[in-house]
Amino acid sequence: MSSELSENFLKHGPLPIYEDDCSYVWNIPTKDRCEWVRSTEDCDTGSVLSYTEILFCTFGTENTFVFTVGLMIMIVWLLYMFLILATTADNFFCPSLAVIAGVLRLSDNIAGVTILAFGNGAPDIFTSLVSGADEGIIMFTELIGAGVFVTAVIAGSVAVVKPFRVLLKPLMRDACFYIVTVCWISYVIRDGTIHLWEAVSRIPSVPDPDILRTYLANKDAATIPMIPLRPRAVGLQTKMDVAIAIEQIRNRTTLTSEDVAEQEVNRPKGLLKEFLYDVNPIGEEDWRTASCLIKFILIIRSPVMLLLQLFVPLVNVTAVKRGWSKLLNCFQLCVTPTMALFLLNG
């Protein structure tokens, strides 16, 4: 019985590892692992960089020290990816959400459970659409696990680091809604088959009726007052500036035109100068006020920031002209759709 079992899979704890799983590589002789990784479909993740192949072929497992160095490099690269993700969210994602929430005149609670939830779940949606039929169970467990992680770990970490007061009614509403949704999804997938009516039944529950009520109640509200403006649409304090600006809008804190005009002095004039100023990955003000550690972070993230500023259009309520740069936006209008098609293999 044990010999038959070993031919099909090996057990590592409670999880079975089949011979066609990439984790089975540790049961392959050391000298054959590189070729086995290259020929095994499960080791091909479809990413730009084949991390498994880099580890087992470039560094190899013959020398433990060399393999450990390669593993440490991968960990550093992972931290760098988190830095780029945080930079993208702070400088491009959050300002866009603020503009959408401002146009619809949504409160923090409503925007958080609608627009922010959609933006946070967009990568999971596209990942689920392209996942194979054999990955259905993993897809659901990954989505539910990610939701629990965001709800428990992220929210708890924020509460520990920066305590704040929450409104009981919206919190209980969102928590109950989430619990009911998870229970319903568990009920739907219990038999391994999802019918059309079961999938469609979840879609109407996503839009919150409060969105429509909030918009209708505020569509005739007074115009947005002037707020402090920054010369650049991106920077170290972009997300904080957006949060402060939205709070000033809600409190109707106004500034005189002279106060706002003072913010525009440092911005260059002319199409080319304005273009070069806006695509510069390291802002002059950020560099001047940053510490040595922050300067190092600005340097290592600058290549990605340059690409993001070239190809990602941005509207920022805290920037002069809301971040409008004529030459840069015209360039994005021509190049960004082509780049999107290229990335989507269109």
Coordinates of C-alpha atoms in Angstrom, one line a residue:
M1 CA 0.0 0.0 0.0
S2 CA 2.8 2.4 0.9
S3 CA 4.6 1.7 -2.4
E4 CA 1.5 2.4 -4.4
L5 CA 1.0 5.6 -2.4
S6 CA 4.6 6.8 -3.1
E7 CA 4.1 6.3 -6.8
N8 CA 1.2 8.8 -6.9
F9 CA 2.1 11.3 -4.2
L10 CA 4.2 11.9 -1.2
K11 CA 2.6 13.3 2.0
H12 CA 4.2 16.3 3.7
G13 CA 2.1 16.7 6.8
P14 CA -1.6 16.7 5.8
L15 CA -1.1 17.9 2.2
P16 CA -0.5 15.4 -0.6
I17 CA 2.2 16.3 -3.1
Y18 CA 1.8 14.6 -6.5
E19 CA 4.6 13.8 -8.9
D20 CA 3.4 16.5 -11.3
D21 CA 3.4 19.2 -8.6
C22 CA 6.3 21.6 -8.6
S23 CA 6.9 20.9 -4.8
Y24 CA 7.9 17.4 -5.8
V25 CA 11.2 18.9 -7.0
W26 CA 12.8 18.1 -3.6
N27 CA 12.3 14.4 -4.3
I28 CA 14.3 14.7 -7.5
P29 CA 18.0 14.0 -7.5
T30 CA 20.0 17.2 -7.1
K31 CA 21.7 17.2 -10.5
D32 CA 18.3 16.6 -12.3
R33 CA 16.3 19.3 -10.6
C34 CA 17.0 22.1 -13.1
E35 CA 15.8 20.0 -16.1
W36 CA 12.8 18.7 -14.1
V37 CA 11.7 22.3 -13.2
R38 CA 12.0 23.4 -16.9
S39 CA 9.9 20.4 -18.1
T40 CA 7.2 20.5 -15.4
E41 CA 4.1 22.5 -16.3
D42 CA 3.2 23.3 -12.7
C43 CA 6.5 25.1 -12.2
D44 CA 5.7 27.5 -15.0
T45 CA 3.7 30.3 -13.3
G46 CA 3.3 32.4 -16.4
S47 CA 5.1 35.4 -14.8
V48 CA 7.6 37.6 -16.6
L49 CA 10.4 36.0 -14.4
S50 CA 10.4 32.3 -13.8
Y51 CA 11.5 32.4 -10.1
T52 CA 11.5 28.6 -9.7
E53 CA 13.8 28.2 -12.7
I54 CA 16.1 31.0 -11.5
L55 CA 16.4 29.4 -8.1
F56 CA 17.0 25.8 -9.3
C57 CA 18.9 26.5 -12.5
T58 CA 20.8 29.8 -12.0
F59 CA 21.7 29.3 -8.4
G60 CA 21.1 25.6 -8.1
T61 CA 20.9 23.4 -5.0
E62 CA 24.2 21.7 -5.2
N63 CA 25.7 24.4 -3.0
T64 CA 23.6 25.2 0.0
F65 CA 25.2 28.6 0.5
V66 CA 24.6 29.7 -3.1
F67 CA 21.0 28.5 -3.0
T68 CA 20.5 30.5 0.3
V69 CA 22.0 33.6 -1.4
G70 CA 19.5 33.2 -4.2
L71 CA 16.6 32.7 -1.8
M72 CA 17.6 35.9 0.1
I73 CA 17.8 37.8 -3.2
M74 CA 14.2 36.6 -4.0
I75 CA 13.1 37.8 -0.5
V76 CA 14.6 41.2 -1.2
W77 CA 12.9 41.3 -4.6
L78 CA 9.6 40.5 -2.9
L79 CA 10.1 43.4 -0.5
Y80 CA 10.9 45.6 -3.5
M81 CA 7.6 44.5 -5.2
F82 CA 5.7 45.5 -2.0
L83 CA 7.4 48.9 -2.1
I84 CA 6.4 49.4 -5.8
L85 CA 2.8 48.2 -4.9
A86 CA 2.6 50.7 -2.1
T87 CA 4.0 53.5 -4.2
T88 CA 1.5 52.8 -7.0
A89 CA -1.4 52.7 -4.5
D90 CA -0.3 55.9 -2.8
N91 CA 0.5 58.0 -5.8
F92 CA -2.0 56.7 -8.4
F93 CA -4.7 54.6 -6.9
C94 CA -5.8 56.6 -3.9
P95 CA -6.0 60.0 -5.7
S96 CA -8.2 58.4 -8.4
L97 CA -10.5 56.9 -5.7
A98 CA -10.7 60.3 -4.0
V99 CA -11.8 61.9 -7.3
I100 CA -14.4 59.3 -7.9
A101 CA -15.7 59.5 -4.3
G102 CA -15.7 63.3 -4.6
V103 CA -17.7 63.4 -7.8
L104 CA -20.3 61.0 -6.4
R105 CA -20.1 62.8 -3.0
L106 CA -19.7 59.6 -1.1
S107 CA -18.8 59.3 2.6
D108 CA -15.8 57.4 3.8
N109 CA -17.9 54.4 4.8
I110 CA -19.7 54.2 1.5
A111 CA -16.6 54.7 -0.6
G112 CA -14.7 52.1 1.5
V113 CA -17.2 49.3 0.9
T114 CA -17.9 50.1 -2.8
I115 CA -15.1 51.9 -4.8
L116 CA -12.2 50.8 -2.6
A117 CA -13.6 47.2 -2.4
F118 CA -13.8 47.1 -6.2
G119 CA -10.4 48.4 -6.7
N120 CA -8.9 46.1 -4.1
G121 CA -10.7 43.1 -5.6
A122 CA -10.0 43.9 -9.3
P123 CA -6.8 41.9 -9.4
D124 CA -8.6 38.9 -7.9
I125 CA -11.4 39.2 -10.4
F126 CA -9.0 39.0 -13.4
T127 CA -7.0 36.3 -11.8
S128 CA -10.1 34.2 -11.2
L129 CA -11.2 34.7 -14.8
V130 CA -7.9 33.3 -16.2
S131 CA -7.5 30.5 -13.7
G132 CA -7.9 26.9 -14.9
A133 CA -10.8 24.6 -14.2
D134 CA -8.6 22.6 -11.8
E135 CA -7.9 25.6 -9.7
G136 CA -11.5 26.4 -8.8
I137 CA -11.1 25.3 -5.1
I138 CA -7.9 27.2 -4.7
M139 CA -9.4 30.3 -6.3
F140 CA -12.3 30.4 -3.7
T141 CA -10.1 29.7 -0.7
E142 CA -7.6 32.3 -1.9
L143 CA -10.3 34.9 -2.3
I144 CA -11.9 34.2 1.1
G145 CA -8.5 34.0 2.7
A146 CA -7.5 37.4 1.3
G147 CA -10.8 38.9 2.5
V148 CA -10.2 37.5 6.0
F149 CA -6.6 38.8 6.0
V150 CA -7.7 42.3 5.0
T151 CA -10.6 42.4 7.4
A152 CA -8.7 41.0 10.4
V153 CA -5.0 41.5 10.0
I154 CA -4.9 44.8 8.1
A155 CA -7.7 46.4 10.0
G156 CA -6.3 45.2 13.3
S157 CA -2.8 46.4 12.5
V158 CA -4.1 49.8 11.7
A159 CA -6.0 49.9 14.9
V160 CA -3.0 48.9 16.9
V161 CA -0.6 51.4 15.2
K162 CA -3.0 54.3 15.0
P163 CA -6.1 53.9 17.2
F164 CA -9.2 55.6 16.0
R165 CA -12.9 55.8 16.8
V166 CA -15.3 53.9 14.4
L167 CA -19.0 54.2 14.1
L168 CA -20.8 51.2 15.4
K169 CA -23.7 51.1 12.9
P170 CA -21.6 51.1 9.7
L171 CA -19.1 48.6 11.2
M172 CA -21.8 46.1 12.2
R173 CA -23.5 46.5 8.9
D174 CA -20.3 45.7 6.9
A175 CA -19.3 42.9 9.3
C176 CA -22.7 41.2 9.1
F177 CA -22.8 41.7 5.3
Y178 CA -19.4 40.0 5.0
I179 CA -20.4 37.1 7.2
V180 CA -23.6 36.5 5.3
T181 CA -21.7 36.6 2.0
V182 CA -19.0 34.1 3.1
C183 CA -21.7 31.8 4.4
W184 CA -23.6 32.0 1.1
I185 CA -20.5 31.4 -1.0
S186 CA -19.7 28.3 1.2
Y187 CA -23.2 27.0 0.6
V188 CA -23.0 27.6 -3.1
I189 CA -19.7 25.7 -3.6
R190 CA -20.5 22.8 -1.3
D191 CA -21.5 20.5 -4.2
G192 CA -18.6 21.6 -6.4
T193 CA -21.0 23.1 -9.0
I194 CA -22.0 26.8 -9.4
H195 CA -25.3 27.4 -11.3
L196 CA -26.0 30.6 -13.2
W197 CA -28.7 31.7 -10.7
E198 CA -26.3 31.2 -7.8
A199 CA -23.6 33.4 -9.5
V200 CA -26.1 36.1 -10.5
S201 CA -27.6 36.2 -7.0
R202 CA -24.4 37.8 -5.6
I203 CA -24.2 40.6 -8.2
P204 CA -27.2 42.8 -7.0
S205 CA -25.9 42.7 -3.4
V206 CA -22.6 44.5 -4.4
P207 CA -24.0 48.0 -5.1
D208 CA -25.1 49.7 -1.9
P209 CA -28.4 51.7 -2.1
D210 CA -26.7 54.3 0.0
I211 CA -24.7 55.3 -3.0
L212 CA -27.8 56.5 -4.9
R213 CA -29.3 58.1 -1.8
T214 CA -26.1 59.9 -1.0
Y215 CA -25.7 61.2 -4.6
L216 CA -29.2 62.4 -4.9
A217 CA -29.0 64.2 -1.5
N218 CA -25.8 66.0 -2.4
K219 CA -26.0 66.6 -6.2
D220 CA -27.2 70.2 -5.6
A221 CA -24.7 70.9 -2.8
A222 CA -22.3 73.9 -3.0
T223 CA -19.3 73.7 -5.1
I224 CA -16.0 72.5 -3.8
P225 CA -13.9 75.2 -2.1
M226 CA -10.3 75.9 -2.9
I227 CA -7.8 73.7 -1.1
P228 CA -4.0 73.8 -0.8
L229 CA -2.3 72.8 -4.1
R230 CA 1.0 71.1 -4.7
P231 CA 3.1 71.7 -7.9
R232 CA 3.3 67.9 -8.6
A233 CA 0.6 65.3 -8.8
V234 CA 2.8 62.7 -7.2
G235 CA 5.1 62.8 -4.1
L236 CA 5.9 61.3 -0.7
Q237 CA 2.8 62.9 0.9
T238 CA 0.3 62.3 -1.9
K239 CA -2.1 60.0 0.0
M240 CA -1.9 62.2 3.1
D241 CA -2.5 65.3 1.0
V242 CA -5.6 63.7 -0.6
A243 CA -7.0 62.7 2.8
I244 CA -6.5 66.2 4.2
A245 CA -8.0 67.8 1.1
I246 CA -11.1 65.6 1.3
E247 CA -11.5 66.5 4.9
Q248 CA -11.2 70.2 4.1
I249 CA -13.8 69.8 1.4
R250 CA -16.2 68.1 3.9
N251 CA -15.5 70.8 6.5
R252 CA -15.8 73.5 3.8
T253 CA -12.3 74.9 4.8
T254 CA -11.5 77.6 2.2
L255 CA -8.4 79.5 1.3
T256 CA -8.0 82.8 -0.5
S257 CA -6.8 82.9 -4.1
E258 CA -3.6 84.5 -2.9
D259 CA -2.8 81.5 -0.7
V260 CA -3.4 79.1 -3.6
A261 CA -1.4 81.2 -6.1
E262 CA 1.6 80.9 -3.8
Q263 CA 1.7 77.2 -4.4
E264 CA 2.0 77.6 -8.2
V265 CA 5.3 79.6 -8.1
N266 CA 7.6 76.6 -8.2
R267 CA 6.0 74.9 -11.2
P268 CA 7.9 75.6 -14.5
K269 CA 6.2 77.2 -17.5
G270 CA 6.2 75.8 -21.0
L271 CA 5.1 72.5 -22.5
L272 CA 8.6 70.8 -22.5
K273 CA 9.7 72.1 -19.1
E274 CA 6.3 71.1 -17.6
F275 CA 6.6 67.6 -19.2
L276 CA 10.1 67.0 -17.9
Y277 CA 9.1 68.3 -14.5
D278 CA 6.1 65.9 -14.3
V279 CA 7.9 62.8 -15.5
N280 CA 10.9 63.3 -13.1
P281 CA 10.6 60.3 -10.8
I282 CA 12.2 62.2 -7.9
G283 CA 10.6 65.5 -6.9
E284 CA 12.9 68.3 -5.9
E285 CA 10.8 69.0 -2.8
D286 CA 10.7 65.4 -1.8
W287 CA 14.5 65.0 -2.2
R288 CA 15.2 68.2 -0.2
T289 CA 13.1 67.2 2.8
A290 CA 13.9 63.5 2.8
S291 CA 16.2 61.7 5.2
C292 CA 19.0 59.4 4.0
L293 CA 16.8 56.3 4.2
I294 CA 14.0 58.0 2.2
K295 CA 16.4 59.2 -0.4
F296 CA 17.6 55.6 -0.9
I297 CA 14.0 54.5 -1.3
L298 CA 13.4 57.3 -3.8
I299 CA 16.4 56.2 -5.8
I300 CA 15.5 52.5 -6.0
R301 CA 11.9 53.1 -6.9
S302 CA 12.7 55.8 -9.5
P303 CA 12.8 53.5 -12.6
V304 CA 9.3 52.2 -11.9
M305 CA 8.1 55.7 -11.0
L306 CA 9.3 56.9 -14.3
L307 CA 7.3 54.2 -16.2
L308 CA 4.2 54.9 -14.0
Q309 CA 4.3 58.6 -14.6
L310 CA 4.7 58.1 -18.3
F311 CA 1.9 55.6 -18.9
V312 CA -0.6 56.1 -16.1
P313 CA -2.9 59.1 -16.3
L314 CA -3.5 60.8 -13.0
V315 CA -6.0 63.2 -11.6
N316 CA -5.1 64.7 -8.2
V317 CA -7.3 67.3 -6.4
T318 CA -4.3 68.5 -4.4
A319 CA -2.1 69.3 -7.4
V320 CA -2.1 72.5 -9.6
K321 CA -4.6 72.1 -12.4
R322 CA -5.5 68.7 -10.8
G323 CA -2.3 67.2 -12.2
W324 CA -2.9 68.3 -15.8
S325 CA 0.1 68.3 -18.0
K326 CA -0.8 68.9 -21.7
L327 CA 2.2 67.2 -23.3
L328 CA 2.3 64.3 -20.9
N329 CA -1.4 63.7 -21.1
C330 CA -1.4 63.8 -24.9
F331 CA 1.5 61.3 -24.8
Q332 CA -0.5 59.0 -22.5
L333 CA -3.5 59.3 -24.7
C334 CA -1.5 57.9 -27.6
V335 CA 0.7 55.4 -25.9
T336 CA -1.2 54.0 -22.9
P337 CA -3.9 52.1 -24.9
T338 CA -1.2 50.4 -27.0
M339 CA 0.7 49.5 -23.9
A340 CA -2.4 48.1 -22.3
L341 CA -3.0 45.9 -25.3
F342 CA 0.6 44.7 -25.3
L343 CA 0.4 43.8 -21.6
L344 CA -2.9 41.9 -22.2
N345 CA -1.4 40.1 -25.1
G346 CA -3.9 41.7 -27.4

